[in-house]
Structure formats: structure tokens, C-alpha cells
XYZ file of C-alpha atoms in Angstrom:
697
model
C 68.646 24.349 52.589
C 69.695 27.932 53.030
C 66.718 29.928 51.828
C 68.412 33.313 51.609
C 69.657 32.733 48.068
C 66.342 31.668 46.598
C 65.123 35.267 46.422
C 68.034 36.469 44.249
C 66.716 37.852 40.938
C 67.910 36.237 37.753
C 68.153 39.588 36.004
C 67.177 40.511 32.469
C 69.301 40.039 29.387
C 69.763 42.688 26.673
C 70.696 40.052 24.087
C 68.134 38.502 21.810
C 67.073 35.193 23.411
C 68.171 33.207 20.340
C 71.580 34.885 20.041
C 74.320 32.575 21.369
C 77.456 33.799 23.091
C 80.697 33.567 21.118
C 82.666 32.159 24.077
C 82.005 31.310 27.704
C 83.982 34.412 28.649
C 81.365 36.477 26.812
C 78.667 34.774 28.895
C 80.531 35.623 32.118
C 80.891 39.257 31.080
C 77.241 39.482 30.054
C 75.980 38.023 33.343
C 78.221 40.267 35.461
C 77.049 43.352 33.566
C 73.326 42.664 33.304
C 72.620 40.632 36.462
C 75.515 41.230 38.894
C 73.514 40.352 42.009
C 71.852 37.233 40.635
C 72.757 33.870 42.114
C 74.837 31.682 39.811
C 76.081 28.956 42.202
C 75.173 27.715 45.622
C 77.816 25.316 46.918
C 76.938 22.669 49.490
C 79.828 21.280 51.541
C 80.308 17.733 52.788
C 78.479 18.888 55.908
C 74.965 19.749 54.736
C 74.934 22.877 56.907
C 78.008 24.250 55.150
C 76.727 26.307 52.215
C 78.125 29.219 50.256
C 76.399 31.335 47.618
C 78.077 33.111 44.701
C 76.601 35.866 42.535
C 77.569 36.700 38.962
C 79.597 39.692 40.157
C 81.454 37.614 42.768
C 82.208 34.915 40.196
C 83.530 37.507 37.717
C 85.808 38.983 40.389
C 87.304 35.614 41.369
C 87.679 34.554 37.724
C 89.632 37.734 36.968
C 91.966 37.047 39.917
C 92.701 33.522 38.705
C 93.063 34.699 35.101
C 95.649 37.289 36.128
C 97.590 34.768 38.187
C 97.539 32.143 35.425
C 98.805 34.724 32.928
C 101.866 35.260 35.116
C 102.400 31.621 36.069
C 101.746 29.981 32.706
C 101.950 32.146 29.578
C 99.406 31.094 26.935
C 98.797 28.487 25.668
C 100.142 26.561 28.668
C 98.330 23.531 30.101
C 96.979 24.126 33.614
C 95.938 21.028 35.563
C 93.259 21.951 38.104
C 93.700 19.556 41.034
C 91.072 21.284 43.151
C 88.132 20.000 45.187
C 84.569 20.759 44.152
C 83.669 24.329 44.985
C 84.065 27.961 44.011
C 87.832 27.815 43.501
C 87.582 25.003 40.964
C 84.860 26.860 39.068
C 86.697 30.202 39.093
C 90.049 28.652 38.153
C 88.436 26.809 35.230
C 86.924 29.987 33.782
C 90.150 31.803 34.674
C 92.056 29.480 32.330
C 89.693 30.368 29.472
C 90.105 34.094 30.184
C 93.907 33.747 30.328
C 93.997 31.732 27.051
C 95.461 28.757 28.920
C 94.295 25.178 28.380
C 92.363 23.924 31.398
C 92.792 20.273 32.410
C 90.158 19.336 35.025
C 91.423 16.757 37.526
C 90.743 15.844 41.144
C 92.836 15.451 44.307
C 93.911 11.775 44.374
C 92.784 9.931 47.496
C 94.246 6.483 46.823
C 97.154 4.907 44.895
C 94.990 4.130 41.865
C 93.945 7.769 41.508
C 97.540 8.882 42.016
C 98.685 6.551 39.233
C 96.012 7.916 36.897
C 97.019 11.530 37.587
C 100.647 10.645 36.921
C 99.671 9.215 33.518
C 97.878 12.479 32.723
C 100.894 14.573 33.758
C 103.248 12.398 31.708
C 100.946 12.770 28.706
C 100.995 16.567 29.106
C 104.757 16.739 29.745
C 105.421 20.430 30.497
C 102.450 21.773 32.468
C 101.349 23.684 35.569
C 99.460 22.026 38.425
C 97.218 24.361 40.428
C 96.146 22.947 43.806
C 95.376 24.220 47.285
C 98.185 24.299 49.808
C 96.955 21.321 51.841
C 96.603 19.096 48.754
C 100.107 20.002 47.565
C 101.560 18.841 50.887
C 99.422 15.709 51.296
C 97.727 14.086 48.283
C 100.290 15.414 45.783
C 103.435 15.044 47.905
C 104.435 11.752 46.278
C 103.993 13.083 42.741
C 105.936 16.255 43.526
C 108.921 14.074 44.469
C 108.579 11.805 41.405
C 111.682 12.131 39.159
C 109.574 11.335 36.076
C 107.656 14.602 36.578
C 110.559 17.066 36.612
C 108.941 19.235 33.914
C 105.766 19.725 35.941
C 105.400 23.043 37.797
C 103.320 23.422 40.963
C 101.328 26.464 42.159
C 99.219 27.318 45.221
C 95.556 28.146 44.518
C 95.174 30.341 47.625
C 97.909 32.644 46.330
C 96.368 32.801 42.855
C 93.002 33.740 44.371
C 94.627 36.805 45.990
C 95.927 38.203 42.690
C 94.932 41.757 41.755
C 91.563 41.683 39.998
C 91.451 43.330 36.577
C 88.089 43.915 34.862
C 86.941 40.934 32.813
C 86.866 43.272 29.807
C 90.685 43.117 29.890
C 90.548 39.440 28.910
C 89.589 37.902 25.567
C 89.119 34.331 24.327
C 89.443 33.028 20.780
C 86.636 30.838 19.462
C 88.911 28.385 17.658
C 91.446 27.986 20.474
C 91.624 24.840 22.619
C 89.865 25.682 25.893
C 90.451 22.433 27.747
C 91.594 18.845 27.647
C 88.921 16.486 28.943
C 90.782 13.364 30.021
C 88.717 10.247 29.720
C 89.606 6.733 30.838
C 88.843 4.067 28.296
C 88.122 0.449 29.081
C 91.872 -0.175 29.497
C 92.271 2.669 31.998
C 94.766 4.627 29.829
C 93.631 8.287 29.895
C 93.514 10.352 26.712
C 92.973 14.100 26.565
C 90.064 15.166 24.337
C 90.826 18.615 22.840
C 87.746 20.827 23.343
C 87.714 24.277 21.730
C 85.875 27.392 22.914
C 83.593 26.963 19.888
C 82.834 23.356 20.885
C 81.853 24.487 24.383
C 79.513 27.181 23.092
C 77.929 24.916 20.478
C 77.164 22.130 22.936
C 76.061 24.552 25.645
C 73.546 26.037 23.220
C 72.399 22.518 22.301
C 71.812 21.641 25.968
C 70.066 24.955 26.592
C 67.593 24.236 23.788
C 67.034 20.564 24.631
C 66.563 21.144 28.365
C 64.396 24.251 27.752
C 66.827 26.342 29.789
C 65.718 29.405 27.840
C 62.496 29.419 29.872
C 62.323 31.595 33.014
C 62.818 30.326 36.568
C 65.159 27.477 35.655
C 67.365 25.981 38.373
C 69.629 22.945 38.438
C 70.854 20.639 41.189
C 74.107 18.880 40.304
C 75.961 16.226 42.333
C 78.067 14.988 39.415
C 81.793 15.693 39.888
C 83.073 18.576 37.707
C 86.100 16.583 36.536
C 84.362 14.800 33.654
C 82.044 15.916 30.889
C 78.569 15.518 32.396
C 79.390 17.292 35.652
C 81.475 20.001 34.002
C 79.564 20.862 30.800
C 76.094 20.170 32.158
C 76.659 21.201 35.767
C 79.243 23.995 35.913
C 79.136 25.586 32.440
C 75.419 25.418 31.611
C 74.265 27.774 34.439
C 76.775 30.420 33.298
C 75.940 30.005 29.621
C 72.141 29.971 30.043
C 72.056 32.432 32.959
C 70.329 30.594 35.809
C 71.129 29.420 39.335
C 72.651 26.047 40.192
C 73.146 24.176 43.429
C 76.368 22.132 43.343
C 76.686 19.378 45.938
C 79.458 16.826 46.592
C 79.072 13.430 44.960
C 79.680 11.816 48.350
C 76.371 13.174 49.680
C 74.451 11.199 47.066
C 76.436 8.020 47.692
C 76.141 8.348 51.475
C 72.452 9.133 51.449
C 70.534 9.255 48.110
C 67.689 11.043 49.885
C 69.972 14.096 50.131
C 69.920 14.512 46.343
C 66.138 14.442 46.133
C 65.783 16.688 49.199
C 68.119 19.228 47.584
C 65.921 19.272 44.454
C 62.829 19.658 46.606
C 64.214 22.508 48.753
C 66.072 24.403 46.013
C 63.138 23.925 43.606
C 65.431 22.434 41.013
C 64.010 22.016 37.531
C 66.969 20.102 36.022
C 68.981 17.341 37.651
C 70.110 13.838 36.859
C 72.964 11.409 36.400
C 73.747 7.853 35.313
C 71.248 5.012 35.731
C 72.836 3.853 39.010
C 71.831 7.083 40.806
C 68.144 6.531 40.031
C 68.459 2.890 41.123
C 70.077 3.928 44.414
C 67.101 6.165 45.139
C 64.686 3.319 44.401
C 66.607 0.981 46.708
C 67.576 3.255 49.584
C 65.135 6.165 50.016
C 62.817 5.069 52.801
C 59.029 5.285 52.671
C 58.985 7.651 55.637
C 61.230 10.077 53.742
C 58.744 10.543 50.892
C 56.514 12.869 52.916
C 59.401 15.353 53.146
C 59.830 15.606 49.358
C 58.098 17.786 46.777
C 59.480 16.862 43.356
C 56.758 18.591 41.324
C 59.306 21.238 40.254
C 61.597 18.648 38.606
C 60.793 18.465 34.884
C 64.185 17.418 33.395
C 65.499 14.261 35.096
C 68.299 13.520 32.648
C 69.845 10.066 32.535
C 72.940 9.137 30.532
C 76.654 8.187 30.670
C 75.865 4.469 31.027
C 73.197 2.049 29.722
C 69.692 3.215 30.653
C 67.543 0.411 32.042
C 63.845 0.611 31.338
C 62.897 -1.109 34.579
C 64.904 1.399 36.632
C 63.076 4.312 34.990
C 59.676 2.683 35.537
C 60.466 1.830 39.165
C 61.709 5.365 39.851
C 58.518 6.922 38.474
C 56.346 4.644 40.590
C 58.446 5.059 43.731
C 58.327 8.861 43.737
C 54.904 9.549 42.232
C 53.546 10.320 45.700
C 56.239 13.016 46.040
C 54.992 14.769 42.905
C 57.445 13.272 40.381
C 55.994 13.039 36.855
C 57.017 10.325 34.341
C 57.364 12.997 31.635
C 60.374 14.347 33.538
C 62.477 11.252 32.738
C 64.955 12.457 30.106
C 67.165 9.763 28.545
C 70.057 11.230 26.561
C 73.249 10.227 24.770
C 76.666 11.799 24.353
C 80.358 11.585 25.221
C 83.439 13.711 25.854
C 84.419 13.463 22.177
C 81.215 15.352 21.278
C 81.835 17.853 24.121
C 78.871 16.255 25.898
C 75.376 15.829 24.480
C 74.240 14.403 21.123
C 70.573 13.471 21.560
C 67.641 13.707 23.951
C 63.858 13.640 23.958
C 61.594 16.661 23.658
C 61.103 18.319 27.035
C 57.822 17.487 28.811
C 57.051 14.494 26.558
C 57.121 10.937 27.888
C 60.290 9.008 27.112
C 59.985 6.314 24.457
C 60.941 2.641 24.600
C 60.882 -0.215 22.118
C 60.154 -3.831 23.014
C 62.084 -6.174 20.713
C 62.981 -9.814 20.346
C 66.105 -10.555 22.378
C 66.959 -13.491 20.099
C 66.759 -11.307 16.983
C 68.820 -8.572 18.649
C 71.841 -10.832 19.067
C 71.719 -11.427 15.298
C 71.838 -7.712 14.648
C 68.114 -7.507 13.847
C 65.528 -5.219 15.444
C 62.200 -7.053 15.535
C 59.338 -5.700 17.626
C 57.801 -8.050 20.163
C 55.078 -7.271 22.728
C 56.456 -6.181 26.077
C 56.366 -8.822 28.781
C 56.145 -11.777 26.418
C 58.787 -14.519 26.700
C 62.003 -13.475 24.982
C 61.108 -9.784 24.774
C 63.643 -7.101 25.675
C 62.900 -3.395 26.215
C 65.283 -0.737 24.885
C 65.072 2.902 26.016
C 65.279 5.569 23.318
C 67.943 8.253 23.746
C 65.675 10.702 21.914
C 66.179 12.786 18.814
C 69.556 13.908 17.505
C 69.936 17.681 17.798
C 69.525 19.598 14.525
C 73.096 20.928 14.685
C 74.509 17.396 14.386
C 74.570 14.789 11.648
C 74.368 11.222 12.975
C 74.742 8.172 10.738
C 74.528 4.455 11.531
C 77.432 2.804 9.718
C 78.659 -0.746 9.219
C 81.852 -0.701 11.349
C 83.755 -2.959 8.928
C 82.488 -1.939 5.474
C 81.807 1.751 6.313
C 78.554 1.813 4.384
C 75.450 3.363 5.907
C 72.882 1.050 7.490
C 69.126 1.276 6.919
C 66.560 2.149 9.567
C 66.394 -0.422 12.375
C 69.692 -1.960 11.291
C 72.377 -1.970 13.961
C 75.702 -0.325 13.210
C 78.279 2.033 14.663
C 77.127 5.544 15.571
C 79.056 8.233 13.642
C 78.662 11.934 14.486
C 79.547 15.130 12.626
C 78.951 18.751 13.590
C 80.218 21.726 15.599
C 80.098 19.902 18.934
C 82.549 17.245 17.754
C 85.893 18.030 19.366
C 89.340 18.380 17.813
C 90.905 15.010 18.604
C 93.214 13.514 21.234
C 96.114 15.530 22.647
C 99.423 14.146 21.392
C 97.832 11.127 19.661
C 97.781 12.008 15.953
C 97.215 8.494 14.615
C 94.399 7.754 17.055
C 92.835 11.120 16.198
C 92.822 10.317 12.471
C 91.323 6.862 13.109
C 88.588 8.203 15.377
C 87.780 11.767 14.291
C 88.492 11.863 10.547
C 86.130 9.352 8.943
C 84.301 10.110 5.683
C 81.101 9.013 3.955
C 80.516 9.081 0.169
C 77.517 11.436 0.274
C 78.968 13.966 2.707
C 81.888 16.369 2.913
C 81.740 16.208 6.701
C 84.330 14.831 9.080
C 82.770 12.084 11.198
C 83.621 10.848 14.670
C 83.560 7.085 15.169
C 81.982 6.767 18.610
C 82.674 3.060 19.141
C 79.016 2.740 20.184
C 76.514 0.503 18.414
C 72.926 1.507 17.818
C 70.125 2.065 15.336
C 67.564 4.635 14.286
C 63.827 4.014 14.521
C 62.028 6.955 12.975
C 63.688 9.986 14.554
C 64.655 8.057 17.711
C 68.249 6.975 18.456
C 68.713 3.691 20.316
C 72.127 2.725 21.717
C 72.773 -1.004 22.084
C 76.386 -1.331 23.281
C 80.121 -0.835 22.713
C 81.864 -2.497 19.763
C 84.902 -3.649 21.760
C 82.764 -5.156 24.524
C 80.301 -7.132 22.398
C 80.449 -10.875 23.073
C 80.479 -13.023 19.914
C 79.303 -16.555 20.708
C 78.589 -19.004 17.871
C 78.416 -16.093 15.440
C 75.823 -14.095 17.404
C 76.474 -10.711 19.034
C 75.518 -10.249 22.676
C 75.635 -6.928 24.502
C 77.148 -7.342 27.967
C 74.936 -4.734 29.635
C 71.827 -6.652 28.504
C 73.110 -9.889 30.025
C 74.107 -8.058 33.215
C 70.704 -6.397 33.561
C 68.881 -9.707 33.197
C 71.017 -11.174 35.967
C 70.042 -8.228 38.167
C 66.387 -8.940 37.504
C 66.886 -12.646 38.199
C 68.368 -11.971 41.648
C 66.496 -9.016 43.209
C 67.204 -10.320 46.716
C 70.851 -9.266 46.507
C 70.940 -5.478 46.797
C 73.218 -3.709 44.309
C 74.028 -6.963 42.565
C 76.591 -5.436 40.191
C 77.882 -7.662 37.407
C 80.282 -7.479 34.494
C 80.395 -9.865 31.527
C 83.078 -10.702 28.989
C 84.141 -13.574 26.750
C 87.381 -15.544 26.619
C 88.559 -18.080 24.010
C 87.256 -21.622 24.469
C 87.762 -24.970 22.766
C 84.486 -25.033 20.791
C 83.283 -21.450 21.195
C 83.787 -18.324 23.254
C 83.388 -18.884 26.998
C 81.029 -16.408 28.712
C 82.365 -15.257 32.070
C 80.091 -13.404 34.490
C 81.774 -11.588 37.403
C 79.405 -10.781 40.248
C 79.997 -8.406 43.163
C 78.125 -9.658 46.211
C 77.789 -8.161 49.688
C 78.813 -11.332 51.488
C 80.541 -14.662 51.012
C 77.941 -17.067 52.383
C 75.181 -16.745 49.808
C 73.713 -19.676 47.903
C 76.118 -19.563 44.959
C 74.601 -22.512 43.126
C 71.102 -21.074 43.531
C 72.159 -17.669 42.195
C 73.863 -19.237 39.178
C 70.779 -21.338 38.429
C 68.463 -18.310 38.530
C 70.845 -16.265 36.386
C 71.294 -18.933 33.731
C 67.601 -19.753 33.631
C 66.861 -16.106 32.910
C 69.632 -15.789 30.310
C 68.576 -18.983 28.530
C 64.923 -17.922 28.368
C 65.803 -14.428 27.168
C 68.785 -14.845 24.882
C 69.386 -18.580 24.456
C 72.791 -18.212 26.129
C 74.208 -19.053 29.544
C 77.192 -18.036 31.624
C 79.846 -20.754 31.432
C 81.818 -19.389 34.393
C 80.509 -17.257 37.266
C 82.968 -15.588 39.636
C 81.626 -14.180 42.923
C 83.849 -11.334 44.121
C 83.876 -8.753 46.952
C 82.675 -5.186 46.581
C 84.941 -2.725 44.718
C 86.479 -5.491 42.569
C 84.814 -4.314 39.343
C 86.496 -1.042 38.407
C 84.817 1.805 36.569
C 85.957 4.776 34.516
C 85.697 8.334 35.871
C 82.201 8.552 34.350
C 81.024 5.297 35.944
C 81.337 2.911 32.974
C 82.377 -0.657 33.785
C 85.956 -1.448 32.742
C 85.107 -4.862 31.303
C 88.306 -5.273 29.288
C 90.446 -4.490 32.336
C 88.417 -7.033 34.333
C 88.942 -9.625 31.589
C 92.697 -9.097 31.705
C 92.721 -9.464 35.498
C 90.695 -12.665 35.269
C 93.010 -14.165 32.660
C 96.002 -13.148 34.786
C 94.553 -14.825 37.896
C 94.280 -11.496 39.732
C 90.614 -11.523 40.755
C 89.830 -12.092 44.448
C 86.947 -14.554 44.623
C 84.581 -15.898 47.253
C 83.478 -18.645 44.903
C 84.053 -19.708 41.286
C 81.360 -21.743 39.518
C 82.290 -23.572 36.317
C 79.772 -25.468 34.192
C 82.303 -28.322 33.856
C 81.987 -28.996 37.563
C 85.107 -27.295 38.860
C 83.731 -25.210 41.711
C 85.782 -23.571 44.446
C 84.653 -21.467 47.348
C 85.976 -19.395 50.189
C 83.057 -19.675 52.589
C 82.901 -17.739 55.789
C 80.659 -18.410 58.767
C 78.523 -15.389 59.565
C 77.149 -14.715 63.008
C 73.480 -13.841 63.464
C 72.614 -10.337 64.643
C 72.437 -10.177 68.438
C 71.688 -6.707 69.895
C 72.066 -7.779 73.514
C 75.451 -6.090 73.976
C 77.961 -3.834 72.268
C 80.351 -6.789 71.861
C 77.834 -9.016 70.068
C 76.947 -6.148 67.732
C 80.674 -5.558 67.153
C 81.104 -9.209 66.101
C 78.208 -8.803 63.645
C 79.744 -5.638 62.151
C 83.135 -7.326 61.828
C 81.609 -10.273 59.961
C 79.780 -7.920 57.595
C 82.901 -5.871 56.853
C 84.914 -9.037 56.245
C 82.309 -10.300 53.786
C 82.094 -6.956 51.972
C 85.824 -6.247 51.674
C 87.247 -9.763 51.373
C 89.416 -9.228 54.451
C 89.853 -11.937 57.053
C 87.929 -11.080 60.219
C 91.180 -11.275 62.220
C 92.516 -8.347 60.166
C 89.673 -6.048 61.236
C 90.199 -4.230 64.528
C 87.608 -2.444 66.600
C 89.281 0.965 66.189
C 90.063 0.767 62.443
C 88.520 3.606 60.475
C 86.023 2.457 57.840
C 87.861 4.414 55.156
C 91.072 2.531 55.985
C 89.197 -0.761 55.625
C 88.097 0.250 52.085
C 84.433 -0.027 53.135
C 82.670 1.782 50.289
C 79.527 3.818 50.867
C 77.167 1.690 48.780
C 78.133 -1.451 50.695
C 77.703 0.482 53.942
C 74.165 1.379 52.933
C 73.460 -2.321 52.447
C 74.547 -3.000 56.035
C 72.286 -0.230 57.373
C 69.412 -1.416 55.165
C 69.716 -4.883 56.682
C 69.541 -3.383 60.180
C 66.445 -1.406 59.258
C 64.497 -3.972 57.239
C 65.372 -7.179 59.130
C 65.814 -5.914 62.673
C 63.824 -2.649 62.816
C 66.793 -0.498 63.833
C 66.959 2.771 61.884
C 70.452 4.259 61.700
C 71.110 7.406 59.656
C 73.747 6.923 56.905
C 75.698 9.796 58.467
C 76.417 7.480 61.419
C 79.093 5.809 59.297
C 80.991 9.094 59.263
C 80.364 10.342 62.794
C 80.801 6.836 64.271
C 83.525 5.813 61.854
C 84.997 2.668 63.459
C 83.440 -0.738 64.214
C 83.518 -0.015 67.953
C 81.866 3.402 67.637
C 79.198 2.133 65.261
C 78.467 -0.843 67.528
C 77.925 1.550 70.437
C 75.574 3.712 68.336
C 73.552 0.689 67.169
C 73.306 -0.518 70.766
C 72.141 2.935 71.930
C 69.446 3.150 69.243
C 68.305 -0.452 69.732
C 67.838 0.032 73.480
C 66.057 3.409 73.115
C 64.046 3.062 69.889
C 61.754 6.034 70.460
C 60.079 7.382 67.310
C 61.356 10.880 67.957
C 64.983 9.825 68.366
C 64.980 7.638 65.253
C 63.234 10.235 63.113
C 65.698 12.832 64.339
C 68.615 10.619 63.353
C 67.149 9.803 59.974
C 66.408 13.398 59.043
C 69.277 15.168 60.748
C 70.718 16.073 57.367
C 67.438 16.803 55.638
């Protein structure tokens, strides 16, 4: 890490510590006036040596340039779609929209047809809007959309030109608390994006909530954020919180975590980050892929808020993470489970800082009947739920029967309803859906409640989230939460790394049929053995079994922009016969497979290694080996980074050949990677391997 920025002073504030800002623009002005030289962001590029620091004064200057340009290009209250990569221009353009009284719409440069289709849906939903992108993106990733006749009302602008606008003092700009500051587009389980209307007041309220919960009012706070700034957790928690609370943040590309999870932890260690986190999968990736020899290079004693949210939080993952990184100074009290969503700006609940997170061991059989019955942990049929902490005092959370709309008692499962200043204004252009979701009432309250669509219960002052209403499986009258079934299957098959699953139900003759879709890293696994282990575990735990198990290649199970599994989309694809499958197991005996012979690893020559790589890529992607050529780029073969890590892990653990994850990018074809593996295998000196492993650290 670049150490020059660590010595920047944070500066003193003239405001009372408990006095919140009215708008984020006020926070920008305050920071620029009282701590102009203090670090606010340090940006890390895709190359770890490419770093850029930004002070409060430099941020204010760039924000004023963008604000002036946006005023001229899109008179308020125009919608400005920010199709910008992670970095200082995205951050400055976002705050520039707020200063110019425009409505910011965070987006990202589309890199594949699916992302292009999603962006088109957003632009159609907005109708008349301005797209702000850098010149290269306009001529490459956005070229197809710019020619699309359906988007004639969309205007396009060059970010580099906006950044050169004359800079007026920030005091020349003003923001209104009640005005819509941004539209946070979120993809539901069907993939149809809807724009959540977030006001300036919503942003300030939730930023103050996060500041209090994460103890960001204390001195010497620093955050390390890899989450993309295009959805709520990365934007509100990563980009906005440092400006609002007045501390320094290191922002790193998401790809660095996916390519090499060690990079995330090393960034925390070097930058002395106190707050960092992400969804459950990020913690699991660190458990699976950070090597023992890397632990000696980490000092995680500074990390006291390791927040985890946005998807189901698995107790075993949290326990394993604490054990794995205890030797690097990580403390269990740092684990910070939390709950929230874009419709509440971001955060709703979280534990008290520096206390251990809480969990509740219950009967799995009782849970499917909607009952919460404690049962000793580790006993047959027990299931451990992780608490999402206490609801913040500014919010009113009720557990409500989703059909009858009457409030449930403690430890009774119902839908989570939320009221308070962090609850946003509704969905852009969707009046009926807004009324159904945001305008619910309870007899004993004058408040306006948001129906979250999430199920959960209260136990004392602790909020537990159990699942999504639309995704619950109802089999013989009992409710089953898909993430619980999926997690048990993970535990039943620990030998398959990143054994991602998705579960849904389809109509059957006698009862609902439970379908389990399983992503596997290769075609030639013991399908029958995996199914047996899975169903044994499910039967013991829940008294249920998967009736159909579909083994599919990597990248088949789609997720939303925040990483949630799109189970309903997967169900529709299954029913439509559109799922690629290695093997389909059916309890009625109809079993089909698409087996593929896999060659054993032979390091004797570049050609034999090349054959091994080709077989692995074919198994991961579902391509026929004849379709994979020695000079094809991995990105063109749709070889995702997580699957690539599996291939390198196999080399390391089974064959003793340590290859740095960066090799997949510097040696980015089968032929080049085969040559690199051959070179390392024939010269396996400790110094050369350690150098390769820690080149980025």
C-alpha cells in the first residue's frame, strides 16, 4: 500500500459531535472548510500498484466542476445516469448531481449482453434522461445502446469534458432536504429493475444511523471497501459514509477480491482499516482461498467492524472465519451481522459495536411450521440462526402476519415491516407498486410502513431474518426457507469447493416437488453420491428431501446486483427447459447425464498441461473441449474468477504447484497458462513461488 496518505490529518470539526448534517452537500462543504488537506478517499486500481489519493479540498473542487457541468447539461430535476467505472470521477459526479439538484442514477459500464439489456431496461424506465460516461465507454460498451431506436429520448455526455468545467465554490450550490437525490435501481428475483426514490433526507438519516452503529464518531476510523458503488451497500456504506462521518476510506475494485481474496485482507492490514465487510460469500472465499502462508503477512487487529449483510448470514461461515484468522489478530467481536435494503436507504439493524454477535439454536422441524423452539446447538435436528442485531432507535420495526396484517408476538415468524426517516419514497414511475409496498398501516400507529417481503421474528431486542416470502417452499403445508436447505447441502458436500445451490418448488401430483440446482466445477463427479449425502442431511435436519437435483456448470445460477440468488428466474428457466445440465437426478429413476472424461494432471510437458487446462475449462463452462482453443482468452471463454481459483487451488493442494491468481490475467490464454505452470513446476524454488504468490501483496 502507498503509505504517503496514512499521515494525512483528519482535521477537527467545529460542529457539535451529535449534530447531523442537513444534506450530504453540507458535509462536503464542512469537510472542505475544516479539514481541506485530510484524506477522504484512496483509490486502488485494477493493478495494485496503481493508487490515487484524494483530499477533501480536491473532492470539493471536482464535485463543483461536475455540478456546474450537470447544471448546463441537465437542468434540475433531470435524471443523470452515471455509467462510470469505480474511481474518483464516479464519486465526484455522484455528489455533483446532488449539488446541481439533479437526480443521480448509479449504474455501471455494461461488459456483456445481459448487463446491456439491464441498462436498457433502466433507461426505458427513466425515459428522458442524461447518460454521463467516459469517452471510451461511450464508443465501446455503450455504442449499441446509443444506436438503439428505442432510446431516442436519451442524451449522452462525456465525463472528461464535464470534469474540465469551470469550478465555482461549493457555497454556490444548495440541496433541498426533501428532494429526490437518487434512484437506486434494484433487480428483484425476476430481474426487472425498479428505481427506489431516495431523498436527501433519507441519505442523511441512514448515514447518521450507520455512523452511530459502526461507532464512526470515534477518532482514527478508516474503512476499506471493495463493494461496487452501484448498489446500496457499496454506495451508502462505502462512498457516502466517509464523507458524512469525516474519515478516510480506501476504495478497491471488486475484481481484486474475486481474483485474490487475500488482497482484501491485506488492504485492511496495510491501510489499518477499522470498518470493512460484505455479503457472506466474501467471508467464505477468504476461508477457502487465503493460504496458510499468507497469514503471517496480515495484521487484522485494527479491524473491529466486519459487517456482513445483503444475503443470508451463515453461522458456520462466521465461526470458520474467526478461527481461520485468529492468528492474524482478528477478534470474534468484530463480526457485525446487519440487515437492510435499498428501500430503507441501506441499514435497519445491527449489533452493538465490540460485543460478540448473537445466534439462536432452534429446532429445524419446528421452524418449518413457523415456530421458534430453542434446541441445543449440535444436537440432531438443530439449526443455528444468526441475529441481525438491534433495530436502530430511529426506526419502528414490526413483525406482521403477511395475510391478516395483524402483529405477531415475540418469537412468532411474520413479515418484517419498517417505518421511519430512512424509509425511502417509493418506486419511480410505479404508483401502484409503491402503494402496495410503502403505504401499509397498523391499527396502533399513524406511521407509514414498508413491507420488506422478508420473513423474520424478534427475540428480545434481537431481529432474526428467516427468508423471503416469495421464495418460501410450501411442501405438505410446511414452510421451508430455501437458503437453509442450500446451506445444509453445502455442509453435506464440503469436498466440492464453492458448491453453490439454489432451491425452488414446482407443482407436483401429490405435493410440491423440491428442485435443487447445483453448480459444480466439473462434470465427472459422483452425482449419485452427492445426491445421497444431500438428501440424508436434509432428511435428518428438516424431514424433507430434494425430489430433483440438477447439476449445472458455473455461472448458471444468476444473481441480482447485490449478490442475491435469482431463484424465481431459475425456476422459470427450469420449467422452460433452458437450464444446461451435466446430470439430472430424479427420485422416480429418470436420470440423465452428460459425462466427460477428464485427463489426469501430467506436468511432463506444456502440451500435457494444456490438455489438463482444456478439460478443466470445458467442465467449468459447459463447453465442448473441441470448442476451446489454445489462444482463446479466458474472458472470452466465460471462465469466471471463482472457478479459476478452484483450478489453481487444485494445482496447489493436489500437486504442490503454487500459482498466483494474477497469473490468470497476465497469462490469459490456455497456452500461456500452461507455459507458466510448466515453468513453475520445473523450477519450484521457494523464493520464486513466494514471489509469485505475494507479488500483489
